XYZ file of C-alpha atoms in Angstrom:
158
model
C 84.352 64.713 -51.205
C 87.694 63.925 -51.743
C 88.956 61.261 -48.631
C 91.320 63.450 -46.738
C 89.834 66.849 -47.874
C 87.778 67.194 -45.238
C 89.483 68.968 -42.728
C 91.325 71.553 -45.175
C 89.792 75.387 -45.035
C 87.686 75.931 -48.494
C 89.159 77.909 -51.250
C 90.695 81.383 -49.415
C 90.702 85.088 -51.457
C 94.041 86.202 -52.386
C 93.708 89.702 -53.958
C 97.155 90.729 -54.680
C 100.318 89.117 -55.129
C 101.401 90.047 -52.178
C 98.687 88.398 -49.997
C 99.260 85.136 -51.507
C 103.081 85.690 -50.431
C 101.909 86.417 -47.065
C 100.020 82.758 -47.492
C 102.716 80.824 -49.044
C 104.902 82.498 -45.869
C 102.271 80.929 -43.362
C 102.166 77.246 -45.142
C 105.920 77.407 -45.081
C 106.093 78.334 -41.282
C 103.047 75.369 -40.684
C 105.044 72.646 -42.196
C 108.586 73.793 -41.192
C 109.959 74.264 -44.679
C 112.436 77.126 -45.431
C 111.337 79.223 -48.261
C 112.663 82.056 -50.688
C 110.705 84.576 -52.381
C 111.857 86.812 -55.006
C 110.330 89.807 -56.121
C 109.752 91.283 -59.646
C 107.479 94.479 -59.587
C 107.020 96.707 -62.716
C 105.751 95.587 -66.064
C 109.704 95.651 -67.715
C 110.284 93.194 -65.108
C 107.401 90.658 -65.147
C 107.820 87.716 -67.466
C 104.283 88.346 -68.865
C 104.985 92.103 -69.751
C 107.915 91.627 -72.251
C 106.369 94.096 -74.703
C 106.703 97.116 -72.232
C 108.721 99.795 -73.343
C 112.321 100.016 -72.236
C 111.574 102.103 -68.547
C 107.904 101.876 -68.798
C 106.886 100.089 -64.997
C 102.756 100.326 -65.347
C 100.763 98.854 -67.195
C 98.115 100.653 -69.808
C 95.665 101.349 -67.152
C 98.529 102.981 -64.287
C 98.275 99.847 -62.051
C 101.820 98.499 -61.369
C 102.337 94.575 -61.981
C 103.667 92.572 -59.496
C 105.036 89.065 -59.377
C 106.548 86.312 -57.519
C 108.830 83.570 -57.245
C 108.624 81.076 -54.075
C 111.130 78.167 -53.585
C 109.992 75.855 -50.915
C 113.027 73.884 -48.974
C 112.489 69.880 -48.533
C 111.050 67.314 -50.400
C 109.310 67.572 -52.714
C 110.755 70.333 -53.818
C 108.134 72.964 -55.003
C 108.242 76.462 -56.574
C 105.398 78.984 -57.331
C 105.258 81.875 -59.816
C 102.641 83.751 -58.693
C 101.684 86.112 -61.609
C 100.045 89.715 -61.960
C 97.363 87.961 -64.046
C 95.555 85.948 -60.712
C 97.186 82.908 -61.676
C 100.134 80.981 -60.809
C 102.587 77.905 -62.128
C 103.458 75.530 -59.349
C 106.440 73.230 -60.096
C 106.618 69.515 -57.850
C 109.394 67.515 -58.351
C 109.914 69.232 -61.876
C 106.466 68.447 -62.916
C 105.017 71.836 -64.132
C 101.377 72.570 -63.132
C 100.867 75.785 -65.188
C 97.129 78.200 -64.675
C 96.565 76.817 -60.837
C 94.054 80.046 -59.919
C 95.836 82.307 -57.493
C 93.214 81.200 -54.716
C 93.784 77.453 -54.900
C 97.371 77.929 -54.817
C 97.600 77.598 -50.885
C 95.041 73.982 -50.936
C 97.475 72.799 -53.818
C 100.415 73.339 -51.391
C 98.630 71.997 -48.391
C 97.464 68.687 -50.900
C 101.133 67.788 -51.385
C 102.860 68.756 -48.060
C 99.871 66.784 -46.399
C 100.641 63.783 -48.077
C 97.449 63.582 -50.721
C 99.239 63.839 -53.940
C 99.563 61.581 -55.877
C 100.622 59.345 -58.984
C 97.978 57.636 -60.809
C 99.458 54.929 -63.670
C 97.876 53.585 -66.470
C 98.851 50.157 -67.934
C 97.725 51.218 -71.519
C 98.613 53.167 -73.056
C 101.474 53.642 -70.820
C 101.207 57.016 -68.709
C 101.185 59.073 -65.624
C 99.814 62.136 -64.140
C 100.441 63.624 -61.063
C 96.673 64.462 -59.404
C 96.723 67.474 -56.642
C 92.925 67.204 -54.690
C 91.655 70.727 -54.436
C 88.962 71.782 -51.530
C 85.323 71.495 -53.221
C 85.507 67.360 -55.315
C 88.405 68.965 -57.368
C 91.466 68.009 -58.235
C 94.474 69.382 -60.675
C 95.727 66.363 -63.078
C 98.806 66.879 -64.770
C 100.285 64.569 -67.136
C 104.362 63.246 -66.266
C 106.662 61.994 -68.730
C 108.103 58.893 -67.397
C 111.701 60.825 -67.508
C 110.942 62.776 -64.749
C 109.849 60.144 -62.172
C 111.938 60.690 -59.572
C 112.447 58.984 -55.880
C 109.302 61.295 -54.534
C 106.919 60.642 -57.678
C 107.694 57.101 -57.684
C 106.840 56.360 -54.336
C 103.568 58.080 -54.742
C 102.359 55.725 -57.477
C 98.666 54.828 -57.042
């Protein structure tokens, strides 16, 4: 297992959008960080429904799409777009971490307000990636360009 996993819950069920809102509420209230959420429901407003009619708001099958946009407060600062689809794109420090499964989005969150992101560097070729342990001897790896190394990202170089 992952050193420091231990002690977080294993991967939790979020069904609908809105449950996973209800999470992301809950983390934000656990680690004291102000948060925003923002709303689109409909398929003319999701970003993933663009080919809906003008005034069409279901989908095909009569189920109506909703999705979610979640600004966290504090450093690092994090966003989540929580989509219809049971997926999500989680944004740290302006590194994007598209396809995160709606269900690991709360152990993500946890991973990097609990201190266990991090930064791993190669020497050669020259790189970075930002690795987020998940519950279960996961972890998310995302590659950085060296631009966006901020204060946070730098000071979490392993």
């Amino acid at each position: 297992m992952i050193s420091g996993m231990d002690h977080l819950p294993e991967r939790e069920h979020l069904p609908t959008t809105q449950a996973a809102v209800t999470a992301l509420r809950d983390l934000a209230a656990r680690y004291a960080r102000e948060i925003e959420v923002t709303h689109d429901i409909g398929a003319d407003q999701t970003s993933r429904r663009s080919a809906a009619g003008i005034g069409v708001t279901t989908d095909p099958d009569g189920s109506l799409p909703h999705e979610a946009y979640v600004e966290f407060g504090g450093v690092p600062r994090v966003s989540v777009r929580l989509y219809p689809d049971d997926d999500a794109l989680i944004t740290v420090e302006g590194v994007e971490c598209p396809d995160i499964a709606r269900d690991d989005v709360p152990a993500f969150l946890r991973s990097v307000f609990e201190g266990l992101a991090h930064v791993r560097a190669r020497r050669f070729p020259p790189g970075y990636r930002l690795v987020v342990p998940l519950p279960g001897d996961r972890a998310h790896t995302e590659y950085i360009p060296m631009v966006l190394l901020g204060p946070w990202l730098s000071q979490n170089v392993r």
